[in-house]
Amino acid sequence: MTIETTITPQKEEAEILSKGIIAFNNAEIPNLEPIEEEIKFFTFVRDKDKNIVGGIRASCYWNTLHIELLWLAKTCRGTGIGSKLLKEAEDFAKKNNCEKAFVETTSWQAKPFYEKNNYQHIATINDRPKGHASHYLTKNL
């Protein structure tokens, strides 16, 4: 038996892992929502000239909104636009059967913003990245 690490697996090799974990999950929990039903989406904020000045990249699966990225231009921060943007993404997620939301943010980013929007802090990993912390928050939708 050999063990190897690669950054360029063959597509078929990567699919073996995906199919393997899907089969395992289905054997353990037969009614589990299929990961193939994941919905990836973006919610954008545009200025009067239709330029993107912020947005969210997210996905919905396993009844959870996974916020992958939220960014706002400096001119939009502290204006309430971020909360409206977040609510729009949460509303989309609810329409797609999400009951929870989950986000990771770092110590220099938006933990207070999410807490202000009723997210509860559930965990911290210190020194990730080195000298900082990663915070994990969740919310019932």
Short mmCIF file of C-alpha atoms in Angstrom, two decimals:
data_model
loop_
_atom_site.label_atom_id
_atom_site.label_comp_id
_atom_site.label_asym_id
_atom_site.label_seq_id
_atom_site.Cartn_x
_atom_site.Cartn_y
_atom_site.Cartn_z
CA MET A 1 0.00 0.00 0.00
CA THR A 2 1.29 3.50 -0.81
CA ILE A 3 0.23 6.97 0.27
CA GLU A 4 0.71 9.97 -1.99
CA THR A 5 -0.17 13.67 -2.04
CA THR A 6 -0.92 15.57 -5.23
CA ILE A 7 -2.23 18.95 -6.28
CA THR A 8 -3.19 17.61 -9.72
CA PRO A 9 -5.37 14.52 -9.28
CA GLN A 10 -7.10 13.00 -12.27
CA LYS A 11 -10.80 13.94 -12.39
CA GLU A 12 -11.74 10.27 -12.00
CA GLU A 13 -9.52 9.95 -8.91
CA ALA A 14 -11.16 12.95 -7.23
CA GLU A 15 -14.61 11.54 -8.05
CA ILE A 16 -13.75 8.27 -6.29
CA LEU A 17 -13.41 10.19 -3.02
CA SER A 18 -16.64 12.14 -3.57
CA LYS A 19 -18.61 9.03 -4.45
CA GLY A 20 -17.08 7.17 -1.51
CA ILE A 21 -18.13 9.73 1.11
CA ILE A 22 -21.58 10.07 -0.47
CA ALA A 23 -22.07 6.29 -0.29
CA PHE A 24 -20.85 6.23 3.32
CA ASN A 25 -23.17 9.10 4.32
CA ASN A 26 -26.16 7.49 2.61
CA ALA A 27 -25.49 4.17 4.32
CA GLU A 28 -25.32 5.90 7.73
CA ILE A 29 -28.23 8.33 7.16
CA PRO A 30 -30.47 7.09 4.32
CA ASN A 31 -32.62 10.23 4.11
CA LEU A 32 -29.74 12.70 4.11
CA GLU A 33 -30.17 15.51 1.60
CA PRO A 34 -27.90 14.71 -1.35
CA ILE A 35 -24.86 16.98 -1.57
CA GLU A 36 -25.49 17.11 -5.33
CA GLU A 37 -28.47 19.35 -4.55
CA GLU A 38 -26.13 22.06 -3.30
CA ILE A 39 -27.15 25.50 -4.56
CA LYS A 40 -24.28 27.93 -5.07
CA PHE A 41 -25.31 31.58 -5.29
CA PHE A 42 -24.14 35.18 -5.14
CA THR A 43 -25.91 38.22 -3.71
CA PHE A 44 -24.55 41.52 -5.02
CA VAL A 45 -24.74 45.18 -4.00
CA ARG A 46 -24.47 47.62 -6.91
CA ASP A 47 -24.07 51.38 -6.90
CA LYS A 48 -26.18 53.74 -9.02
CA ASP A 49 -23.89 53.05 -12.00
CA LYS A 50 -24.41 49.26 -11.62
CA ASN A 51 -20.85 48.70 -10.36
CA ILE A 52 -20.49 45.91 -7.80
CA VAL A 53 -19.58 47.43 -4.43
CA GLY A 54 -20.14 44.33 -2.34
CA GLY A 55 -21.58 40.90 -2.18
CA ILE A 56 -21.84 37.45 -0.71
CA ARG A 57 -20.72 34.14 -2.16
CA ALA A 58 -22.62 31.30 -0.52
CA SER A 59 -24.11 27.85 -0.87
CA CYS A 60 -27.10 26.01 0.51
CA TYR A 61 -26.86 22.35 1.47
CA TRP A 62 -27.80 20.11 4.37
CA ASN A 63 -30.47 22.66 5.40
CA THR A 64 -27.73 25.24 6.02
CA LEU A 65 -26.69 28.51 4.42
CA HIS A 66 -22.90 28.44 4.20
CA ILE A 67 -21.56 31.98 3.84
CA GLU A 68 -18.24 31.54 2.08
CA LEU A 69 -17.35 35.17 1.53
CA LEU A 70 -18.83 38.59 2.30
CA TRP A 71 -17.17 41.78 1.09
CA LEU A 72 -18.23 45.44 1.04
CA ALA A 73 -16.37 48.40 -0.40
CA LYS A 74 -15.07 50.73 2.29
CA THR A 75 -17.63 53.40 1.31
CA CYS A 76 -20.48 50.98 2.11
CA ARG A 77 -19.30 49.80 5.51
CA GLY A 78 -21.20 51.06 8.54
CA THR A 79 -24.17 52.22 6.45
CA GLY A 80 -26.54 49.28 7.06
CA ILE A 81 -26.04 47.93 3.54
CA GLY A 82 -24.19 44.88 4.88
CA SER A 83 -27.14 43.89 7.06
CA LYS A 84 -29.52 44.27 4.11
CA LEU A 85 -27.19 42.20 1.94
CA LEU A 86 -27.01 39.48 4.60
CA LYS A 87 -30.80 39.45 5.00
CA GLU A 88 -31.25 39.06 1.23
CA ALA A 89 -28.94 36.02 1.23
CA GLU A 90 -30.69 34.57 4.30
CA ASP A 91 -34.11 35.06 2.65
CA PHE A 92 -32.89 33.26 -0.47
CA ALA A 93 -31.58 30.43 1.73
CA LYS A 94 -34.89 30.14 3.60
CA LYS A 95 -36.73 29.86 0.27
CA ASN A 96 -34.37 26.97 -0.49
CA ASN A 97 -35.18 25.08 2.72
CA CYS A 98 -32.30 26.32 4.86
CA GLU A 99 -33.01 26.47 8.58
CA LYS A 100 -29.53 27.47 9.75
CA ALA A 101 -26.66 29.69 8.67
CA PHE A 102 -22.94 29.15 9.22
CA VAL A 103 -19.97 31.46 8.69
CA GLU A 104 -16.25 31.57 9.42
CA THR A 105 -14.61 34.97 9.91
CA THR A 106 -11.21 36.04 11.17
CA SER A 107 -10.23 38.30 14.05
CA TRP A 108 -9.63 41.32 11.80
CA GLN A 109 -12.83 40.82 9.80
CA ALA A 110 -16.52 40.82 10.74
CA LYS A 111 -17.25 38.94 13.98
CA PRO A 112 -19.03 41.98 15.56
CA PHE A 113 -21.03 42.48 12.34
CA TYR A 114 -22.36 38.91 12.43
CA GLU A 115 -23.09 39.11 16.16
CA LYS A 116 -25.04 42.34 15.53
CA ASN A 117 -27.08 40.34 13.00
CA ASN A 118 -27.96 37.67 15.61
CA TYR A 119 -25.26 35.13 14.82
CA GLN A 120 -23.96 33.22 17.85
CA HIS A 121 -20.27 32.58 18.26
CA ILE A 122 -19.70 28.82 18.62
CA ALA A 123 -15.96 28.33 18.33
CA THR A 124 -12.58 29.97 17.89
CA ILE A 125 -9.34 28.56 16.58
CA ASN A 126 -6.52 30.68 17.89
CA ASP A 127 -3.36 31.33 15.90
CA ARG A 128 -5.19 30.67 12.60
CA PRO A 129 -3.70 32.37 10.69
CA LYS A 130 -0.61 32.80 12.82
CA GLY A 131 -1.05 35.70 15.23
CA HIS A 132 -4.81 35.93 14.65
CA ALA A 133 -7.94 33.80 15.16
CA SER A 134 -10.71 32.21 13.13
CA HIS A 135 -14.22 32.53 14.56
CA TYR A 136 -17.19 30.34 13.70
CA LEU A 137 -20.73 31.63 14.06
CA THR A 138 -24.20 30.26 13.42
CA LYS A 139 -27.78 31.44 13.33
CA ASN A 140 -31.19 29.80 13.16
CA LEU A 141 -33.04 31.13 10.17
#
